[in-house]
XYZ file of C-alpha atoms in Angstrom:
699
model
C 0.266 0.050 -0.023
C 1.306 3.115 -0.971
C 1.878 6.255 1.757
C -0.834 8.408 -0.125
C -3.480 5.613 0.190
C -2.520 4.960 4.462
C -3.508 8.871 4.367
C -7.032 8.022 2.679
C -9.320 8.619 5.458
C -7.636 12.248 6.132
C -7.548 13.014 3.088
C -11.218 12.005 1.956
C -12.887 13.448 5.516
C -10.646 16.592 4.353
C -11.991 16.571 0.696
C -16.013 16.006 2.250
C -15.056 19.031 5.037
C -14.220 21.501 2.448
C -16.981 20.911 0.081
C -19.294 21.767 3.218
C -17.235 24.859 3.730
C -17.767 26.020 0.270
C -21.411 25.445 0.249
C -21.407 26.853 3.551
C -20.142 29.929 2.125
C -22.013 30.065 -0.729
C -25.087 29.814 0.818
C -23.930 32.458 3.442
C -23.156 34.761 0.330
C -26.374 35.118 -0.566
C -28.147 34.822 2.723
C -30.980 37.712 3.029
C -29.131 38.941 6.273
C -25.560 39.511 4.168
C -26.411 43.152 3.428
C -23.553 43.863 1.406
C -22.125 43.769 -1.983
C -18.365 42.237 -2.731
C -15.645 43.548 -5.011
C -13.577 40.789 -6.681
C -10.914 40.713 -4.417
C -13.389 39.977 -1.446
C -14.463 37.083 -3.094
C -10.816 35.856 -4.228
C -10.057 36.250 -0.125
C -13.267 34.310 1.149
C -12.878 31.310 -1.374
C -8.970 31.313 -1.283
C -7.733 32.500 2.506
C -10.881 31.118 3.975
C -10.527 27.730 2.283
C -6.825 27.326 3.238
C -7.607 28.203 6.961
C -10.309 25.299 6.841
C -7.697 22.988 5.511
C -5.589 24.051 8.472
C -8.016 23.939 11.043
C -8.575 20.672 9.942
C -5.480 19.049 10.205
C -5.924 20.238 14.325
C -9.470 18.852 14.764
C -8.098 15.282 12.928
C -5.981 14.992 15.826
C -8.367 12.632 17.438
C -8.238 10.997 13.964
C -4.346 10.523 13.996
C -4.525 9.017 17.770
C -7.280 6.323 16.921
C -5.812 4.989 13.587
C -1.914 5.255 14.845
C -2.876 2.374 17.692
C -4.767 0.100 15.501
C -2.351 -3.059 15.386
C -2.515 -6.850 16.373
C 0.734 -6.909 17.922
C -0.768 -6.277 21.246
C -3.490 -8.543 21.731
C -0.433 -11.198 21.564
C -0.111 -13.299 24.668
C 0.905 -12.252 27.167
C 0.956 -8.702 25.982
C -2.747 -8.494 25.266
C -3.425 -9.935 28.900
C -1.555 -7.456 30.380
C -3.031 -4.413 28.897
C -6.535 -5.746 29.594
C -5.703 -6.276 32.879
C -4.484 -2.861 33.401
C -7.511 -1.728 31.831
C -10.020 -3.538 33.997
C -7.401 -1.928 37.405
C -7.942 1.361 35.870
C -11.797 0.713 35.355
C -12.046 -0.502 39.019
C -10.630 2.426 40.650
C -12.196 5.247 38.610
C -15.337 3.407 39.727
C -14.666 3.239 43.348
C -11.690 5.032 44.109
C -11.407 8.580 45.312
C -9.873 9.664 41.841
C -8.774 13.843 40.662
C -12.725 13.238 38.664
C -14.214 13.082 41.976
C -11.923 16.235 42.805
C -13.769 17.987 39.756
C -17.351 16.356 40.441
C -20.158 17.292 38.766
C -20.652 14.843 35.166
C -16.702 14.151 34.566
C -16.657 11.293 36.924
C -19.074 9.337 35.306
C -17.999 10.468 31.665
C -14.778 9.359 32.879
C -15.848 6.304 34.071
C -18.216 5.569 30.620
C -15.048 6.596 28.198
C -12.621 3.668 30.067
C -15.609 1.339 30.410
C -16.117 1.264 26.665
C -12.359 1.138 25.908
C -11.895 -1.887 28.511
C -15.073 -3.361 26.734
C -13.648 -3.129 23.165
C -10.220 -4.111 23.836
C -11.822 -7.629 25.870
C -13.985 -8.408 22.397
C -10.931 -7.836 20.034
C -8.723 -10.029 22.305
C -10.939 -12.773 23.165
C -13.001 -12.673 19.679
C -10.200 -12.978 17.352
C -12.223 -14.563 14.379
C -14.621 -11.631 14.459
C -11.822 -8.798 14.941
C -11.644 -7.797 11.333
C -15.792 -7.317 11.272
C -15.147 -5.034 15.054
C -12.437 -2.954 13.824
C -14.601 -2.662 10.417
C -17.161 -0.889 12.118
C -15.304 0.816 14.888
C -13.689 2.175 11.772
C -16.932 3.154 10.064
C -18.590 4.839 13.510
C -15.473 6.792 13.743
C -15.740 8.030 10.494
C -19.551 8.831 10.923
C -19.034 10.618 14.014
C -16.442 13.087 11.961
C -18.824 13.323 9.448
C -21.774 13.930 11.348
C -19.955 16.505 13.542
C -19.090 18.414 10.009
C -22.451 18.640 9.141
C -23.454 19.712 12.379
C -21.021 22.576 12.593
C -21.754 23.785 8.784
C -25.574 23.754 10.275
C -24.789 25.727 13.058
C -22.959 27.931 11.338
C -25.841 28.524 9.044
C -28.457 29.305 11.857
C -25.730 31.365 13.747
C -25.263 33.642 10.624
C -29.711 33.313 10.498
C -29.544 34.857 13.961
C -27.030 37.495 14.112
C -24.933 37.796 10.832
C -21.530 36.618 11.993
C -19.390 33.552 12.497
C -19.396 31.670 15.670
C -18.812 34.516 18.570
C -18.635 35.806 22.348
C -22.370 34.627 21.982
C -21.990 30.680 20.886
C -20.162 30.541 23.590
C -22.108 31.485 26.197
C -24.765 29.026 24.564
C -22.776 26.237 25.294
C -23.063 27.215 29.217
C -26.910 27.216 28.995
C -27.665 23.641 27.172
C -31.290 23.517 28.392
C -32.822 26.983 27.299
C -30.558 27.344 24.521
C -31.505 23.697 22.859
C -35.080 24.065 24.157
C -35.143 27.068 22.087
C -33.736 25.432 18.830
C -36.344 22.978 19.662
C -39.401 24.934 19.526
C -37.933 27.252 16.652
C -37.052 24.569 14.126
C -38.009 21.465 12.456
C -35.863 19.221 14.246
C -37.030 15.735 13.532
C -36.598 16.251 9.771
C -33.767 18.309 10.316
C -31.839 16.007 11.833
C -33.313 12.451 10.059
C -31.993 14.260 6.594
C -28.481 14.925 8.307
C -28.423 11.471 9.891
C -29.685 10.006 6.254
C -26.930 12.250 4.267
C -24.194 11.467 7.041
C -24.910 7.431 6.744
C -24.440 8.122 2.633
C -21.302 10.094 3.100
C -19.801 7.389 5.231
C -20.383 5.107 3.138
C -18.546 6.611 0.576
C -15.919 7.771 2.857
C -15.056 4.394 4.509
C -15.634 2.445 1.027
C -12.279 4.771 -0.024
C -10.610 4.736 2.888
C -10.607 0.742 4.315
C -7.777 -0.181 2.690
C -6.217 1.019 6.404
C -7.482 -1.191 8.349
C -7.468 -4.182 5.835
C -3.493 -3.767 5.750
C -2.679 -2.120 8.837
C 0.498 0.108 8.193
C 3.788 -1.314 9.408
C 5.317 0.034 12.092
C 7.702 2.458 9.799
C 5.188 3.565 8.076
C 3.252 4.805 11.360
C 6.262 6.701 11.983
C 6.149 8.261 8.424
C 2.759 8.862 8.866
C 3.236 10.410 12.189
C 5.823 12.644 11.210
C 4.015 14.279 8.077
C 0.793 14.820 10.088
C 2.787 16.363 13.169
C 4.645 18.633 10.447
C 1.261 19.976 9.326
C -0.266 20.100 12.736
C 2.643 22.445 13.943
C 2.482 24.443 10.954
C -1.316 25.357 11.630
C -0.427 26.852 15.073
C 1.138 29.390 13.064
C -1.104 29.619 9.526
C -4.067 29.704 11.324
C -3.509 33.314 13.309
C -1.809 34.514 10.210
C -4.810 33.607 7.848
C -6.902 35.303 10.464
C -5.125 38.396 10.437
C -6.044 38.721 6.470
C -9.479 39.207 7.298
C -9.026 43.339 7.051
C -11.240 43.987 4.250
C -13.456 47.139 4.512
C -16.530 44.808 4.163
C -17.038 43.364 7.840
C -19.131 41.002 5.643
C -16.774 39.964 3.318
C -14.094 39.260 7.121
C -16.802 37.245 8.230
C -17.100 35.054 5.449
C -13.454 34.350 5.196
C -13.213 33.496 9.048
C -13.221 29.689 9.749
C -16.305 29.136 12.479
C -14.201 27.004 14.535
C -11.410 28.994 15.304
C -14.140 31.923 15.777
C -15.324 29.852 18.338
C -11.517 29.254 19.886
C -11.161 32.679 19.805
C -14.449 33.686 21.393
C -14.096 31.170 24.218
C -10.379 32.358 25.048
C -11.260 36.233 25.194
C -14.337 35.869 27.299
C -13.148 38.290 29.533
C -10.611 41.166 27.320
C -8.317 43.054 29.251
C -8.708 46.550 28.632
C -5.118 47.652 29.046
C -3.561 44.955 27.073
C -6.228 45.076 24.123
C -6.884 48.242 23.763
C -5.778 52.119 23.028
C -4.996 53.761 26.212
C -4.028 57.147 27.610
C -1.853 58.022 30.871
C -4.425 57.422 33.490
C -4.119 61.168 35.281
C -4.954 62.526 31.550
C -7.760 60.161 31.132
C -9.264 60.857 34.172
C -9.033 64.631 33.647
C -10.930 64.113 30.124
C -13.357 62.032 31.936
C -14.058 65.051 34.385
C -15.092 67.119 31.831
C -17.509 64.548 30.481
C -18.963 64.073 34.186
C -19.570 67.084 36.603
C -18.873 67.290 39.651
C -16.467 64.456 39.787
C -12.634 64.347 40.465
C -9.802 62.165 41.499
C -9.738 58.622 39.943
C -13.655 58.321 40.602
C -16.828 59.141 39.396
C -18.052 59.872 42.945
C -19.885 63.053 43.006
C -23.155 64.543 45.059
C -26.212 65.097 43.079
C -28.150 67.605 45.255
C -32.274 68.560 44.162
C -33.089 71.797 45.612
C -37.011 70.260 45.890
C -38.519 67.509 48.083
C -37.887 64.062 47.682
C -41.062 62.240 45.985
C -40.661 58.468 47.157
C -43.086 56.975 44.528
C -43.077 53.156 43.468
C -41.644 52.601 40.138
C -42.005 49.526 38.157
C -38.921 49.398 35.263
C -39.659 46.814 32.661
C -37.262 46.246 30.462
C -38.444 44.575 26.943
C -36.816 41.199 25.312
C -35.573 42.236 22.144
C -37.693 45.289 20.894
C -36.211 47.122 18.664
C -37.460 50.805 17.883
C -38.487 50.509 14.220
C -41.210 47.868 15.447
C -43.332 51.305 17.100
C -45.160 53.290 14.118
C -43.257 56.572 15.215
C -40.152 54.929 13.612
C -41.751 54.177 10.367
C -43.415 50.630 11.161
C -46.604 50.346 9.124
C -48.030 46.757 10.633
C -49.318 48.337 13.547
C -47.716 45.700 15.692
C -47.615 47.673 18.973
C -50.771 49.711 19.293
C -51.009 49.894 22.888
C -47.013 51.311 23.409
C -47.264 53.428 20.198
C -50.562 55.149 22.009
C -48.555 54.593 25.665
C -45.637 56.631 24.103
C -47.767 59.787 23.056
C -49.393 59.820 27.511
C -45.341 59.600 28.274
C -42.273 61.272 28.570
C -40.601 60.091 25.649
C -37.228 59.414 24.427
C -36.890 59.550 20.991
C -33.271 59.734 20.312
C -32.436 56.475 22.573
C -29.582 53.880 21.945
C -29.480 50.242 23.348
C -25.563 49.921 24.595
C -25.275 46.050 23.545
C -27.119 43.525 21.720
C -27.217 41.181 24.246
C -30.097 41.002 27.339
C -27.522 41.005 30.012
C -25.768 44.108 28.625
C -29.131 46.024 28.813
C -29.910 44.585 32.441
C -25.984 45.804 33.213
C -26.828 49.402 31.772
C -30.244 50.110 33.802
C -28.448 48.590 36.684
C -25.420 49.690 37.319
C -25.789 52.978 34.947
C -22.097 52.283 33.437
C -20.831 51.687 30.063
C -20.373 48.317 28.555
C -16.817 47.277 29.048
C -14.519 44.867 27.080
C -15.783 40.974 27.426
C -18.364 39.400 29.110
C -20.841 41.816 30.956
C -20.774 42.461 34.762
C -24.151 40.297 34.822
C -21.707 37.288 34.486
C -18.425 37.760 35.697
C -17.440 36.600 39.049
C -16.864 40.131 40.667
C -20.611 41.169 39.829
C -21.997 41.884 44.056
C -22.110 44.631 46.178
C -21.752 47.205 43.563
C -23.226 50.715 43.065
C -26.829 50.037 41.639
C -29.899 51.079 40.982
C -31.342 48.803 43.639
C -28.618 50.050 45.928
C -30.256 53.692 45.633
C -33.631 53.018 45.751
C -32.537 50.607 49.218
C -31.129 53.876 50.814
C -34.669 55.894 50.406
C -36.425 52.826 51.871
C -37.637 50.837 48.982
C -38.646 47.328 48.547
C -36.159 46.154 45.475
C -36.873 42.895 43.593
C -36.482 41.633 40.198
C -38.980 39.888 38.552
C -38.793 37.053 35.579
C -41.001 35.145 33.765
C -37.902 32.146 32.938
C -35.172 30.844 35.670
C -32.850 33.534 36.536
C -30.311 31.206 36.866
C -29.941 31.443 32.937
C -27.392 34.389 32.123
C -26.436 34.752 35.568
C -29.168 36.935 36.559
C -29.816 35.515 39.958
C -26.688 35.918 40.721
C -26.095 39.312 40.036
C -29.401 40.830 41.315
C -29.425 38.805 44.328
C -25.872 39.704 44.702
C -26.844 43.479 44.525
C -29.697 43.068 47.301
C -32.576 42.518 44.837
C -35.400 39.925 45.963
C -35.875 37.444 43.236
C -39.466 36.624 41.993
C -39.049 33.877 38.503
C -40.513 30.666 37.677
C -39.585 29.287 40.655
C -41.738 31.196 42.433
C -44.732 30.576 40.167
C -47.515 27.980 41.543
C -48.328 25.745 38.914
C -51.500 27.335 38.793
C -50.011 30.559 37.816
C -48.822 29.863 34.506
C -51.106 29.369 32.011
C -48.801 28.940 28.780
C -44.852 28.668 28.953
C -41.886 27.811 26.081
C -38.458 27.027 27.150
C -37.464 30.385 27.775
C -40.268 30.490 31.185
C -43.829 31.879 31.541
C -45.400 34.135 29.037
C -45.586 37.830 29.786
C -49.029 37.878 30.775
C -48.682 35.328 33.898
C -45.464 37.303 34.737
C -47.167 40.373 34.553
C -50.667 38.421 36.589
C -47.728 37.558 38.920
C -45.961 40.708 39.386
C -49.705 42.361 40.375
C -49.366 40.139 42.864
C -46.395 40.663 44.509
C -46.842 44.570 44.151
C -50.706 44.199 45.703
C -48.450 42.285 48.553
C -45.710 45.144 49.048
C -48.191 47.808 49.061
C -49.597 46.536 52.495
C -46.198 47.472 53.928
C -46.616 50.978 54.220
C -43.241 51.133 51.883
C -42.487 52.328 48.251
C -41.171 49.772 46.149
C -38.949 49.582 43.215
C -39.668 45.988 40.790
C -37.757 45.346 37.584
C -39.437 43.043 35.134
C -37.797 41.373 32.616
C -40.205 40.059 29.699
C -39.541 36.693 27.890
C -42.079 36.442 25.083
C -40.647 38.323 22.003
C -37.944 35.885 21.753
C -37.153 33.012 19.434
C -39.821 30.521 19.076
C -41.787 33.114 19.539
C -44.705 30.888 21.141
C -47.191 32.411 23.289
C -51.207 31.677 24.293
C -53.560 30.940 21.094
C -56.349 33.302 20.561
C -55.056 36.186 22.470
C -53.859 38.641 18.689
C -54.851 37.830 15.028
C -51.390 36.418 14.750
C -51.545 32.787 16.108
C -49.498 31.859 18.712
C -47.964 28.455 17.167
C -46.719 30.407 13.955
C -43.559 31.082 15.214
C -43.341 34.900 14.266
C -41.175 37.600 15.225
C -44.001 39.695 14.326
C -46.125 37.946 16.469
C -43.996 37.911 19.419
C -43.880 41.717 18.877
C -47.483 42.080 18.912
C -48.054 39.501 22.160
C -45.709 41.535 23.789
C -47.639 44.831 23.386
C -50.878 43.086 23.981
C -49.489 41.581 27.479
C -48.465 45.019 28.325
C -51.982 46.515 27.431
C -53.542 43.529 29.934
C -51.206 44.650 32.744
C -51.540 48.471 32.802
C -55.308 47.706 32.385
C -54.920 45.423 35.380
C -52.790 48.210 37.489
C -54.918 51.209 36.895
C -57.343 49.410 39.299
C -54.953 48.463 41.906
C -55.021 51.092 45.095
C -51.005 51.563 44.402
C -50.976 52.965 40.837
C -51.441 56.744 40.774
C -48.341 56.601 43.513
C -46.299 54.714 40.559
C -43.837 55.777 37.856
C -43.484 53.464 34.988
C -40.217 53.315 32.877
C -40.364 51.273 29.845
C -37.302 50.287 27.351
C -36.136 47.249 25.462
C -33.351 45.329 27.004
C -31.380 45.266 22.976
C -32.616 45.577 19.616
C -34.061 41.978 17.353
C -30.898 41.828 15.488
C -27.273 43.231 15.696
C -26.146 42.597 12.362
C -25.219 44.767 9.690
C -22.423 46.470 7.486
C -20.182 47.690 10.230
C -18.756 46.736 13.103
C -21.605 48.807 15.042
C -24.824 49.483 12.985
C -26.396 52.306 14.946
C -30.307 51.806 13.568
C -29.479 48.142 15.030
C -29.374 49.479 18.535
C -31.837 52.468 18.530
C -34.883 50.943 20.855
C -37.912 52.969 22.176
C -37.839 54.383 26.274
C -39.952 56.079 27.815
C -41.556 57.176 31.427
C -44.965 56.847 31.912
C -46.711 58.752 35.052
C -50.030 60.452 35.087
C -50.820 63.402 36.892
C -46.925 63.498 37.646
C -44.727 63.150 34.316
C -45.757 65.563 31.846
C -46.520 64.151 27.893
C -43.430 65.175 25.981
C -40.658 64.074 23.667
C -36.843 64.362 24.390
C -34.713 64.723 21.634
C -31.586 64.656 22.253
C -29.127 61.699 22.024
C -28.943 59.587 25.037
C -27.940 56.067 26.300
C -29.424 53.038 28.704
C -27.460 53.924 31.262
C -29.020 57.461 31.340
C -32.680 56.129 31.795
C -32.469 55.828 35.695
C -30.182 58.575 36.927
C -32.880 60.810 34.836
C -35.745 59.358 36.405
C -34.381 59.541 40.002
C -33.683 62.922 39.042
C -37.713 63.195 38.295
C -38.465 61.999 41.789
C -35.524 64.794 43.273
C -33.576 62.002 44.649
C -30.571 64.138 46.683
C -27.659 60.773 46.710
C -23.920 59.983 46.195
C -23.605 58.905 42.491
C -20.894 56.739 40.984
C -22.996 56.366 38.085
C -21.385 57.226 34.306
C -25.038 57.850 33.180
C -26.298 61.128 34.091
C -29.763 62.708 34.491
C -29.867 63.907 30.369
C -32.564 67.045 31.721
C -29.990 69.073 33.856
C -28.590 71.498 31.441
C -25.132 70.351 31.778
C -25.404 67.225 30.519
C -23.799 66.763 26.791
C -25.630 64.354 24.570
C -23.997 61.385 23.819
C -24.571 57.461 23.232
C -22.860 54.560 24.162
C -22.886 50.903 22.125
C -20.908 47.892 22.229
C -20.251 44.264 21.561
C -17.969 42.447 23.926
C -15.208 43.661 21.860
C -15.947 46.557 19.558
C -16.716 49.593 22.298
C -18.369 52.650 20.416
C -19.320 56.708 21.432
C -21.742 58.228 19.335
C -21.151 62.046 19.547
C -21.542 65.033 17.255
C -22.759 62.618 14.166
C -19.593 60.845 14.596
C -19.141 57.304 15.549
C -15.774 56.437 17.334
C -15.010 52.706 17.933
C -12.278 51.381 19.703
C -10.926 47.596 19.306
C -8.604 44.988 19.940
C -5.155 45.312 18.540
C -5.350 49.115 19.913
C -8.029 49.909 16.916
C -9.321 53.179 16.105
C -12.356 53.467 13.758
C -14.464 56.372 12.961
C -17.597 57.216 11.237
C -19.326 59.983 10.054
C -23.230 59.573 10.565
C -25.175 61.186 7.825
C -28.935 61.147 8.123
C -30.581 58.909 5.183
C -33.768 61.386 5.351
C -37.078 59.396 4.915
C -40.357 61.483 4.258
C -42.694 59.117 6.068
C -41.232 59.743 9.168
C -40.856 62.350 11.522
C -37.202 63.859 11.912
C -37.436 62.734 15.584
C -37.636 58.976 14.791
C -35.614 58.485 11.884
C -32.830 55.704 12.924
C -31.120 54.946 9.738
C -27.658 56.741 8.970
C -25.115 56.009 6.483
C -21.422 55.635 8.182
C -18.318 56.900 6.193
C -14.917 56.279 7.320
C -13.624 59.400 8.239
C -10.944 60.588 6.986
C -9.149 63.746 9.331
C -9.338 61.928 12.629
C -11.257 63.544 15.659
C -8.711 63.401 18.453
C -10.445 64.881 20.491
C -13.795 62.185 20.291
C -11.181 59.305 20.054
C -9.852 60.508 23.573
C -13.291 60.456 24.991
C -14.230 57.961 23.369
C -11.005 56.072 25.368
C -11.649 57.902 28.433
C -14.919 56.311 29.062
C -13.948 52.724 28.398
C -10.713 53.047 30.006
C -11.956 54.816 33.346
C -14.514 52.004 33.734
C -12.012 49.556 33.048
C -9.675 50.983 35.946
C -12.532 51.409 38.080
C -13.855 47.802 37.781
C -10.326 46.395 38.082
C -9.736 48.265 41.369
C -13.348 47.169 42.442
C -14.199 51.345 43.448
C -17.497 50.478 41.599
C -19.071 49.280 45.046
C -22.362 50.640 46.752
C -21.999 53.240 48.937
C -23.013 52.579 52.822
């Protein structure tokens, strides 16, 4: 058998992997979410450098195949070697099953996984040892299973990349890593959102056919097992490519430098992107981003936040009027883009109640979410703090006893609660809110009778609002004001909700239906709330946690961060429109101003109704950190990168000027150094303050 034939399992699987990669890239290029046109050089890079990257990634992931093939032999079953090996395997199995091993120290599912793996290995070795007549047949089926496993994983990865692109418009990123942690919710979401049985049935049929073809072309390896010398040659070639891959993959990733963000994403290898997201889940700002000397950066910050001094944001907020301790209900709506509402140009009448409520509220028309995940929105309204590089503070280990919205209300004698229709364990919400003094009301607090409809994310919004009314009625009896933060769940894929509530069936799995049902449930909540004795003494703050989608042509497409926000309190808050630029981090300091609260503040967020407020907005992903100001978007990114875009409004005659959200984002030729310094000042000081634990609550 020639050396090339001895590599047949590798190159046949490689050919299949490359075919899947090509097909996937073609689908993604023409996917509706890929809102871009490509120049010739982009196409060349996507299908040359991209496929070259795929080759080297395959070399790395085929390491398990190399280990499996290199240990196939007949000599290890000879007497007495075979019996010695079998005896050692049995002893190891007994030890891990009944002894106190390092696996037990780690706990969780690891001991069971270790025992299962060693048990299978022992059983298979025993069969091959004691049934020599069937050894070739057993080996053939084992070989077939290994090939099938690789084929199914290649197909599964291709499908997963497609659906991830369908949801986010990018290859795997930090969100994909998070999804691995919350397998119950995520798998349940997939089960409820997509035709899983037909999809996986087709997947297994295709995998079986491909496996049959690859095994047919590769079985010569096990029919004529390479000699020891040949295995040394195979290993030498493989390990050389393996080592080269460690250099080639990051080198090729660095070539993903097109001005077209979609081209960079399509060129990238999804598996490598997943690895990068995994290892970079927490980004050290001072290692990866452009910085300024600390004394300079705080001087810059103090110019933007009046009353601050030294290396801190601590300042005194003093009201000249008497404090008003009204109840406060904060509602953050899941995935609710501004353009769902009529005033922002939507013509489908999806949000009739919220459209009407906005006319009776203090409406913030130029309002931006800081991020593209729920935890970012929760972080923003709770800590009033800019989004920092890496994971949200909500999900970090050091997430407790922070200076928060809740801590201010606690100082003023309020009952403080976080309410969520799902399990607050998800996204670490329970740990974060409980660790910052909030009481938790989530799905675990519901009785079976209180849940009329639920999907994988939890009880529907109507059930959550019904529960909230009961809780607030009980709180009102305590003669203390209450602050309750409600997080909705229904406007999330799979977009299922009770039938016969709106004119879109609850099992249609329609985003429009999810939006419309969310509006319907809120209407019912306010209808119930208005009948309660505490209603007249309550202020309602309503905003989205983030937009429905974050994909766009640039790193931070600003229309994908524009969300609705309003403060409603009939008889107390006069209906009006506030049109200046602002962020989620400003909503609660503005509310505190409306309530005439006096307090010591560490918030980066500001009362936007004060005369010294300088309009700006923060928007970010987990690594691209942006500041919008003076119609310029400044973005700082890892590797000390800085980009700036001039924002030019795309005028829409059908929409009022205050509600137009679409801008052309054209790269600035001459850098606005003042805005670069200001952007750095916000994000560098925020990272510094967190790192030095200076954002703890004031006692």
